[in-house]
Amino acid sequence: MNRIKKIFRYDNVGMLFVLPAFLYMLIFVGYPIVRNIILSFQDVDAGNLVRGTKNFIMFANYSELFKDGVFRTSLWNTLRYTVLCLVFQFIIGFILALFFNQRFTLAKPVRGILLVPWMIPVTVTALMFKLLFATDIGVINYILRSLHIISKNIEWLTTPGSAMFALICANVWIGIPFNMILISTGLTTIPKELYESASIDGANKVQTFFHITLPLLKPTIESVLILGFIYTFKVYDLVYVMTSGGPVNSTHMLSTYSYKLSFEMFKYSKGSAVANVLLVILLIVGIFYIKVTTDGEED
């Protein structure tokens, strides 16, 4: 009885509130991760899964994976796709945040409308861009033909280079509102008095931007870039709906290649190994994010 009373003491109430969420994460997140790690060290495919034989082969799946050309392509595609998306959506989002930080009529309603792309489900956005970049019925080809820029339709989604371009355009369109709203929030935390003092001292807008705005936005910029990296690096649904990793594996990401190995080729262990590579990379980035935010709070 005394032990129960100790558990329900006032100091432990917070732990009791956290307990349901902790159990949920343990069952629905922790267990699948651990099971996936174990699976990557086994030899499991469609044949021996039915027989129930799961032989441990340790790091054989990983050594085989790094010899796989499609895996190396998927890793390079994921890194390239993530970096290019981050660059464009951050720059455009930053410019829009600075623009809508000014006081003018309809600034708030228009900024709210620009958040719509971020709120739409990714699969809907993917279908929309798939139609935009379609070869025969695509809006983009129709506009380019109408302006006499092209004489015949461009096969956007069936050519390696243009397919990646279409994916980047779609993700940038989704990510711009995310960058804009977080940077706008950061801009509101900068005291207006600093700009007034700088103006009195004779500083122009360029000087105030580089000496006041950017330094004070550093924590916000770090958070936006790291969170954007995590969200973009694990992309799956956008790529799967638009290209399914094609053409000729040219747009496969780590997530889509893991899915292909597991549920199309039925190489479950090898697919788990790809997923674990993705997990390790995101775990490193997540630890770096925690360190950055912790150091920022201490400063």
PDB file of N, CA and C in Angstrom, residues 150-224:
ATOM      1  N   ILE A 150       8.614  24.664 -76.815  1.00  0.00           N
ATOM      2  CA  ILE A 150       8.943  23.306 -77.252  1.00  0.00           C
ATOM      3  C   ILE A 150       8.053  22.940 -78.431  1.00  0.00           C
ATOM      4  N   SER A 151       8.539  22.028 -79.281  1.00  0.00           N
ATOM      5  CA  SER A 151       7.756  21.590 -80.441  1.00  0.00           C
ATOM      6  C   SER A 151       7.069  20.247 -80.194  1.00  0.00           C
ATOM      7  N   LYS A 152       7.650  19.450 -79.298  1.00  0.00           N
ATOM      8  CA  LYS A 152       7.030  18.172 -78.932  1.00  0.00           C
ATOM      9  C   LYS A 152       7.070  17.994 -77.424  1.00  0.00           C
ATOM     10  N   ASN A 153       6.188  17.151 -76.922  1.00  0.00           N
ATOM     11  CA  ASN A 153       6.053  16.976 -75.484  1.00  0.00           C
ATOM     12  C   ASN A 153       7.335  16.425 -74.852  1.00  0.00           C
ATOM     13  N   ILE A 154       7.640  16.945 -73.666  1.00  0.00           N
ATOM     14  CA  ILE A 154       8.775  16.444 -72.888  1.00  0.00           C
ATOM     15  C   ILE A 154       8.284  15.308 -71.997  1.00  0.00           C
ATOM     16  N   GLU A 155       8.977  14.219 -71.986  1.00  0.00           N
ATOM     17  CA  GLU A 155       8.619  13.085 -71.132  1.00  0.00           C
ATOM     18  C   GLU A 155       9.260  13.281 -69.759  1.00  0.00           C
ATOM     19  N   TRP A 156       8.608  14.125 -68.964  1.00  0.00           N
ATOM     20  CA  TRP A 156       9.178  14.534 -67.687  1.00  0.00           C
ATOM     21  C   TRP A 156       9.419  13.355 -66.745  1.00  0.00           C
ATOM     22  N   LEU A 157       8.437  12.484 -66.591  1.00  0.00           N
ATOM     23  CA  LEU A 157       8.491  11.433 -65.579  1.00  0.00           C
ATOM     24  C   LEU A 157       9.075  10.123 -66.082  1.00  0.00           C
ATOM     25  N   THR A 158       9.432  10.066 -67.353  1.00  0.00           N
ATOM     26  CA  THR A 158       9.997   8.826 -67.902  1.00  0.00           C
ATOM     27  C   THR A 158      11.428   9.023 -68.405  1.00  0.00           C
ATOM     28  N   THR A 159      12.025  10.167 -68.066  1.00  0.00           N
ATOM     29  CA  THR A 159      13.427  10.443 -68.384  1.00  0.00           C
ATOM     30  C   THR A 159      14.157  10.693 -67.067  1.00  0.00           C
ATOM     31  N   PRO A 160      15.299  10.040 -66.816  1.00  0.00           N
ATOM     32  CA  PRO A 160      15.964  10.118 -65.506  1.00  0.00           C
ATOM     33  C   PRO A 160      16.170  11.531 -64.965  1.00  0.00           C
ATOM     34  N   GLY A 161      16.786  12.423 -65.741  1.00  0.00           N
ATOM     35  CA  GLY A 161      17.075  13.759 -65.232  1.00  0.00           C
ATOM     36  C   GLY A 161      15.829  14.576 -64.948  1.00  0.00           C
ATOM     37  N   SER A 162      14.887  14.569 -65.877  1.00  0.00           N
ATOM     38  CA  SER A 162      13.672  15.371 -65.712  1.00  0.00           C
ATOM     39  C   SER A 162      12.750  14.792 -64.634  1.00  0.00           C
ATOM     40  N   ALA A 163      12.800  13.484 -64.408  1.00  0.00           N
ATOM     41  CA  ALA A 163      11.974  12.872 -63.365  1.00  0.00           C
ATOM     42  C   ALA A 163      12.421  13.362 -61.992  1.00  0.00           C
ATOM     43  N   MET A 164      13.733  13.426 -61.779  1.00  0.00           N
ATOM     44  CA  MET A 164      14.242  13.954 -60.499  1.00  0.00           C
ATOM     45  C   MET A 164      13.898  15.425 -60.347  1.00  0.00           C
ATOM     46  N   PHE A 165      13.954  16.165 -61.458  1.00  0.00           N
ATOM     47  CA  PHE A 165      13.579  17.587 -61.430  1.00  0.00           C
ATOM     48  C   PHE A 165      12.122  17.755 -61.005  1.00  0.00           C
ATOM     49  N   ALA A 166      11.234  16.910 -61.535  1.00  0.00           N
ATOM     50  CA  ALA A 166       9.819  16.979 -61.183  1.00  0.00           C
ATOM     51  C   ALA A 166       9.598  16.682 -59.704  1.00  0.00           C
ATOM     52  N   LEU A 167      10.317  15.701 -59.165  1.00  0.00           N
ATOM     53  CA  LEU A 167      10.211  15.365 -57.744  1.00  0.00           C
ATOM     54  C   LEU A 167      10.673  16.524 -56.868  1.00  0.00           C
ATOM     55  N   ILE A 168      11.772  17.152 -57.271  1.00  0.00           N
ATOM     56  CA  ILE A 168      12.296  18.281 -56.490  1.00  0.00           C
ATOM     57  C   ILE A 168      11.309  19.441 -56.514  1.00  0.00           C
ATOM     58  N   CYS A 169      10.717  19.713 -57.680  1.00  0.00           N
ATOM     59  CA  CYS A 169       9.712  20.789 -57.776  1.00  0.00           C
ATOM     60  C   CYS A 169       8.537  20.527 -56.842  1.00  0.00           C
ATOM     61  N   ALA A 170       8.065  19.298 -56.812  1.00  0.00           N
ATOM     62  CA  ALA A 170       6.928  18.950 -55.964  1.00  0.00           C
ATOM     63  C   ALA A 170       7.270  19.127 -54.487  1.00  0.00           C
ATOM     64  N   ASN A 171       8.443  18.666 -54.083  1.00  0.00           N
ATOM     65  CA  ASN A 171       8.808  18.756 -52.673  1.00  0.00           C
ATOM     66  C   ASN A 171       9.114  20.191 -52.248  1.00  0.00           C
ATOM     67  N   VAL A 172       9.698  20.968 -53.151  1.00  0.00           N
ATOM     68  CA  VAL A 172       9.952  22.378 -52.846  1.00  0.00           C
ATOM     69  C   VAL A 172       8.625  23.106 -52.631  1.00  0.00           C
ATOM     70  N   TRP A 173       7.634  22.802 -53.465  1.00  0.00           N
ATOM     71  CA  TRP A 173       6.309  23.417 -53.333  1.00  0.00           C
ATOM     72  C   TRP A 173       5.695  23.087 -51.975  1.00  0.00           C
ATOM     73  N   ILE A 174       5.926  21.866 -51.489  1.00  0.00           N
ATOM     74  CA  ILE A 174       5.408  21.460 -50.174  1.00  0.00           C
ATOM     75  C   ILE A 174       6.185  22.133 -49.059  1.00  0.00           C
ATOM     76  N   GLY A 175       7.511  22.237 -49.224  1.00  0.00           N
ATOM     77  CA  GLY A 175       8.371  22.691 -48.127  1.00  0.00           C
ATOM     78  C   GLY A 175       8.447  24.186 -47.946  1.00  0.00           C
ATOM     79  N   ILE A 176       8.118  24.971 -48.959  1.00  0.00           N
ATOM     80  CA  ILE A 176       8.210  26.430 -48.837  1.00  0.00           C
ATOM     81  C   ILE A 176       7.379  26.967 -47.665  1.00  0.00           C
ATOM     82  N   PRO A 177       6.106  26.578 -47.511  1.00  0.00           N
ATOM     83  CA  PRO A 177       5.322  27.101 -46.376  1.00  0.00           C
ATOM     84  C   PRO A 177       5.931  26.748 -45.017  1.00  0.00           C
ATOM     85  N   PHE A 178       6.482  25.524 -44.903  1.00  0.00           N
ATOM     86  CA  PHE A 178       7.115  25.104 -43.646  1.00  0.00           C
ATOM     87  C   PHE A 178       8.272  26.032 -43.291  1.00  0.00           C
ATOM     88  N   ASN A 179       9.127  26.320 -44.260  1.00  0.00           N
ATOM     89  CA  ASN A 179      10.249  27.228 -44.027  1.00  0.00           C
ATOM     90  C   ASN A 179       9.764  28.640 -43.749  1.00  0.00           C
ATOM     91  N   MET A 180       8.770  29.082 -44.503  1.00  0.00           N
ATOM     92  CA  MET A 180       8.277  30.448 -44.359  1.00  0.00           C
ATOM     93  C   MET A 180       7.697  30.696 -42.975  1.00  0.00           C
ATOM     94  N   ILE A 181       6.881  29.784 -42.485  1.00  0.00           N
ATOM     95  CA  ILE A 181       6.198  30.011 -41.210  1.00  0.00           C
ATOM     96  C   ILE A 181       7.158  29.966 -40.032  1.00  0.00           C
ATOM     97  N   LEU A 182       8.158  29.051 -40.084  1.00  0.00           N
ATOM     98  CA  LEU A 182       9.123  28.982 -38.986  1.00  0.00           C
ATOM     99  C   LEU A 182      10.038  30.202 -38.975  1.00  0.00           C
ATOM    100  N   ILE A 183      10.467  30.643 -40.146  1.00  0.00           N
ATOM    101  CA  ILE A 183      11.321  31.829 -40.204  1.00  0.00           C
ATOM    102  C   ILE A 183      10.523  33.072 -39.835  1.00  0.00           C
ATOM    103  N   SER A 184       9.251  33.133 -40.235  1.00  0.00           N
ATOM    104  CA  SER A 184       8.392  34.260 -39.842  1.00  0.00           C
ATOM    105  C   SER A 184       8.247  34.329 -38.327  1.00  0.00           C
ATOM    106  N   THR A 185       8.110  33.172 -37.704  1.00  0.00           N
ATOM    107  CA  THR A 185       8.014  33.121 -36.241  1.00  0.00           C
ATOM    108  C   THR A 185       9.301  33.626 -35.620  1.00  0.00           C
ATOM    109  N   GLY A 186      10.443  33.228 -36.206  1.00  0.00           N
ATOM    110  CA  GLY A 186      11.720  33.710 -35.696  1.00  0.00           C
ATOM    111  C   GLY A 186      11.875  35.213 -35.847  1.00  0.00           C
ATOM    112  N   LEU A 187      11.368  35.764 -36.942  1.00  0.00           N
ATOM    113  CA  LEU A 187      11.464  37.206 -37.164  1.00  0.00           C
ATOM    114  C   LEU A 187      10.671  38.002 -36.133  1.00  0.00           C
ATOM    115  N   THR A 188       9.554  37.436 -35.669  1.00  0.00           N
ATOM    116  CA  THR A 188       8.731  38.148 -34.683  1.00  0.00           C
ATOM    117  C   THR A 188       9.415  38.233 -33.322  1.00  0.00           C
ATOM    118  N   THR A 189      10.421  37.395 -33.071  1.00  0.00           N
ATOM    119  CA  THR A 189      11.115  37.419 -31.771  1.00  0.00           C
ATOM    120  C   THR A 189      12.220  38.470 -31.724  1.00  0.00           C
ATOM    121  N   ILE A 190      12.555  39.053 -32.869  1.00  0.00           N
ATOM    122  CA  ILE A 190      13.613  40.078 -32.904  1.00  0.00           C
ATOM    123  C   ILE A 190      13.016  41.411 -32.466  1.00  0.00           C
ATOM    124  N   PRO A 191      13.549  42.035 -31.424  1.00  0.00           N
ATOM    125  CA  PRO A 191      12.996  43.313 -30.941  1.00  0.00           C
ATOM    126  C   PRO A 191      13.085  44.409 -32.002  1.00  0.00           C
ATOM    127  N   LYS A 192      12.002  45.148 -32.176  1.00  0.00           N
ATOM    128  CA  LYS A 192      11.973  46.237 -33.156  1.00  0.00           C
ATOM    129  C   LYS A 192      12.933  47.366 -32.768  1.00  0.00           C
ATOM    130  N   GLU A 193      13.231  47.463 -31.450  1.00  0.00           N
ATOM    131  CA  GLU A 193      14.108  48.528 -30.982  1.00  0.00           C
ATOM    132  C   GLU A 193      15.502  48.434 -31.594  1.00  0.00           C
ATOM    133  N   LEU A 194      15.928  47.198 -31.895  1.00  0.00           N
ATOM    134  CA  LEU A 194      17.255  47.023 -32.485  1.00  0.00           C
ATOM    135  C   LEU A 194      17.323  47.669 -33.869  1.00  0.00           C
ATOM    136  N   TYR A 195      16.250  47.498 -34.639  1.00  0.00           N
ATOM    137  CA  TYR A 195      16.214  48.101 -35.969  1.00  0.00           C
ATOM    138  C   TYR A 195      16.140  49.622 -35.878  1.00  0.00           C
ATOM    139  N   GLU A 196      15.393  50.120 -34.895  1.00  0.00           N
ATOM    140  CA  GLU A 196      15.277  51.571 -34.714  1.00  0.00           C
ATOM    141  C   GLU A 196      16.620  52.171 -34.318  1.00  0.00           C
ATOM    142  N   SER A 197      17.337  51.481 -33.424  1.00  0.00           N
ATOM    143  CA  SER A 197      18.660  51.972 -32.997  1.00  0.00           C
ATOM    144  C   SER A 197      19.637  51.955 -34.158  1.00  0.00           C
ATOM    145  N   ALA A 198      19.584  50.883 -34.956  1.00  0.00           N
ATOM    146  CA  ALA A 198      20.473  50.781 -36.112  1.00  0.00           C
ATOM    147  C   ALA A 198      20.174  51.877 -37.127  1.00  0.00           C
ATOM    148  N   SER A 199      18.891  52.204 -37.301  1.00  0.00           N
ATOM    149  CA  SER A 199      18.498  53.257 -38.238  1.00  0.00           C
ATOM    150  C   SER A 199      19.001  54.625 -37.773  1.00  0.00           C
ATOM    151  N   ILE A 200      18.925  54.841 -36.474  1.00  0.00           N
ATOM    152  CA  ILE A 200      19.419  56.109 -35.914  1.00  0.00           C
ATOM    153  C   ILE A 200      20.929  56.228 -36.112  1.00  0.00           C
ATOM    154  N   ASP A 201      21.635  55.091 -36.004  1.00  0.00           N
ATOM    155  CA  ASP A 201      23.092  55.079 -36.173  1.00  0.00           C
ATOM    156  C   ASP A 201      23.509  55.154 -37.633  1.00  0.00           C
ATOM    157  N   GLY A 202      22.530  55.148 -38.562  1.00  0.00           N
ATOM    158  CA  GLY A 202      22.837  55.317 -39.978  1.00  0.00           C
ATOM    159  C   GLY A 202      22.988  54.030 -40.761  1.00  0.00           C
ATOM    160  N   ALA A 203      22.595  52.903 -40.166  1.00  0.00           N
ATOM    161  CA  ALA A 203      22.710  51.623 -40.874  1.00  0.00           C
ATOM    162  C   ALA A 203      21.604  51.493 -41.911  1.00  0.00           C
ATOM    163  N   ASN A 204      21.971  50.981 -43.086  1.00  0.00           N
ATOM    164  CA  ASN A 204      20.956  50.751 -44.112  1.00  0.00           C
ATOM    165  C   ASN A 204      20.347  49.357 -43.957  1.00  0.00           C
ATOM    166  N   LYS A 205      19.430  49.002 -44.862  1.00  0.00           N
ATOM    167  CA  LYS A 205      18.725  47.722 -44.725  1.00  0.00           C
ATOM    168  C   LYS A 205      19.636  46.515 -44.906  1.00  0.00           C
ATOM    169  N   VAL A 206      20.600  46.642 -45.807  1.00  0.00           N
ATOM    170  CA  VAL A 206      21.539  45.528 -46.028  1.00  0.00           C
ATOM    171  C   VAL A 206      22.375  45.289 -44.782  1.00  0.00           C
ATOM    172  N   GLN A 207      22.840  46.348 -44.165  1.00  0.00           N
ATOM    173  CA  GLN A 207      23.658  46.228 -42.953  1.00  0.00           C
ATOM    174  C   GLN A 207      22.859  45.656 -41.791  1.00  0.00           C
ATOM    175  N   THR A 208      21.617  46.110 -41.632  1.00  0.00           N
ATOM    176  CA  THR A 208      20.786  45.576 -40.543  1.00  0.00           C
ATOM    177  C   THR A 208      20.444  44.111 -40.769  1.00  0.00           C
ATOM    178  N   PHE A 209      20.313  43.727 -42.055  1.00  0.00           N
ATOM    179  CA  PHE A 209      20.006  42.331 -42.358  1.00  0.00           C
ATOM    180  C   PHE A 209      21.160  41.420 -41.949  1.00  0.00           C
ATOM    181  N   PHE A 210      22.403  41.828 -42.306  1.00  0.00           N
ATOM    182  CA  PHE A 210      23.551  40.967 -42.041  1.00  0.00           C
ATOM    183  C   PHE A 210      24.072  41.078 -40.606  1.00  0.00           C
ATOM    184  N   HIS A 211      23.781  42.165 -39.921  1.00  0.00           N
ATOM    185  CA  HIS A 211      24.312  42.345 -38.578  1.00  0.00           C
ATOM    186  C   HIS A 211      23.274  42.184 -37.464  1.00  0.00           C
ATOM    187  N   ILE A 212      21.990  42.200 -37.844  1.00  0.00           N
ATOM    188  CA  ILE A 212      20.940  42.027 -36.819  1.00  0.00           C
ATOM    189  C   ILE A 212      20.069  40.815 -37.134  1.00  0.00           C
ATOM    190  N   THR A 213      19.459  40.821 -38.331  1.00  0.00           N
ATOM    191  CA  THR A 213      18.491  39.774 -38.668  1.00  0.00           C
ATOM    192  C   THR A 213      19.128  38.390 -38.709  1.00  0.00           C
ATOM    193  N   LEU A 214      20.165  38.217 -39.508  1.00  0.00           N
ATOM    194  CA  LEU A 214      20.794  36.899 -39.657  1.00  0.00           C
ATOM    195  C   LEU A 214      21.381  36.358 -38.360  1.00  0.00           C
ATOM    196  N   PRO A 215      22.165  37.137 -37.602  1.00  0.00           N
ATOM    197  CA  PRO A 215      22.704  36.594 -36.343  1.00  0.00           C
ATOM    198  C   PRO A 215      21.627  36.166 -35.348  1.00  0.00           C
ATOM    199  N   LEU A 216      20.557  36.961 -35.232  1.00  0.00           N
ATOM    200  CA  LEU A 216      19.503  36.628 -34.277  1.00  0.00           C
ATOM    201  C   LEU A 216      18.609  35.497 -34.779  1.00  0.00           C
ATOM    202  N   LEU A 217      18.623  35.258 -36.088  1.00  0.00           N
ATOM    203  CA  LEU A 217      17.838  34.147 -36.650  1.00  0.00           C
ATOM    204  C   LEU A 217      18.626  32.842 -36.705  1.00  0.00           C
ATOM    205  N   LYS A 218      19.875  32.853 -36.260  1.00  0.00           N
ATOM    206  CA  LYS A 218      20.719  31.664 -36.378  1.00  0.00           C
ATOM    207  C   LYS A 218      20.080  30.420 -35.753  1.00  0.00           C
ATOM    208  N   PRO A 219      19.535  30.474 -34.513  1.00  0.00           N
ATOM    209  CA  PRO A 219      18.897  29.270 -33.945  1.00  0.00           C
ATOM    210  C   PRO A 219      17.712  28.783 -34.777  1.00  0.00           C
ATOM    211  N   THR A 220      16.915  29.730 -35.288  1.00  0.00           N
ATOM    212  CA  THR A 220      15.765  29.360 -36.122  1.00  0.00           C
ATOM    213  C   THR A 220      16.218  28.713 -37.423  1.00  0.00           C
ATOM    214  N   ILE A 221      17.227  29.293 -38.062  1.00  0.00           N
ATOM    215  CA  ILE A 221      17.736  28.756 -39.325  1.00  0.00           C
ATOM    216  C   ILE A 221      18.287  27.342 -39.131  1.00  0.00           C
ATOM    217  N   GLU A 222      19.021  27.130 -38.046  1.00  0.00           N
ATOM    218  CA  GLU A 222      19.564  25.794 -37.764  1.00  0.00           C
ATOM    219  C   GLU A 222      18.444  24.777 -37.597  1.00  0.00           C
ATOM    220  N   SER A 223      17.412  25.152 -36.847  1.00  0.00           N
ATOM    221  CA  SER A 223      16.285  24.237 -36.624  1.00  0.00           C
ATOM    222  C   SER A 223      15.552  23.940 -37.927  1.00  0.00           C
ATOM    223  N   VAL A 224      15.331  24.976 -38.745  1.00  0.00           N
ATOM    224  CA  VAL A 224      14.617  24.794 -40.015  1.00  0.00           C
ATOM    225  C   VAL A 224      15.383  23.857 -40.936  1.00  0.00           C
TER     226      VAL A 224
END
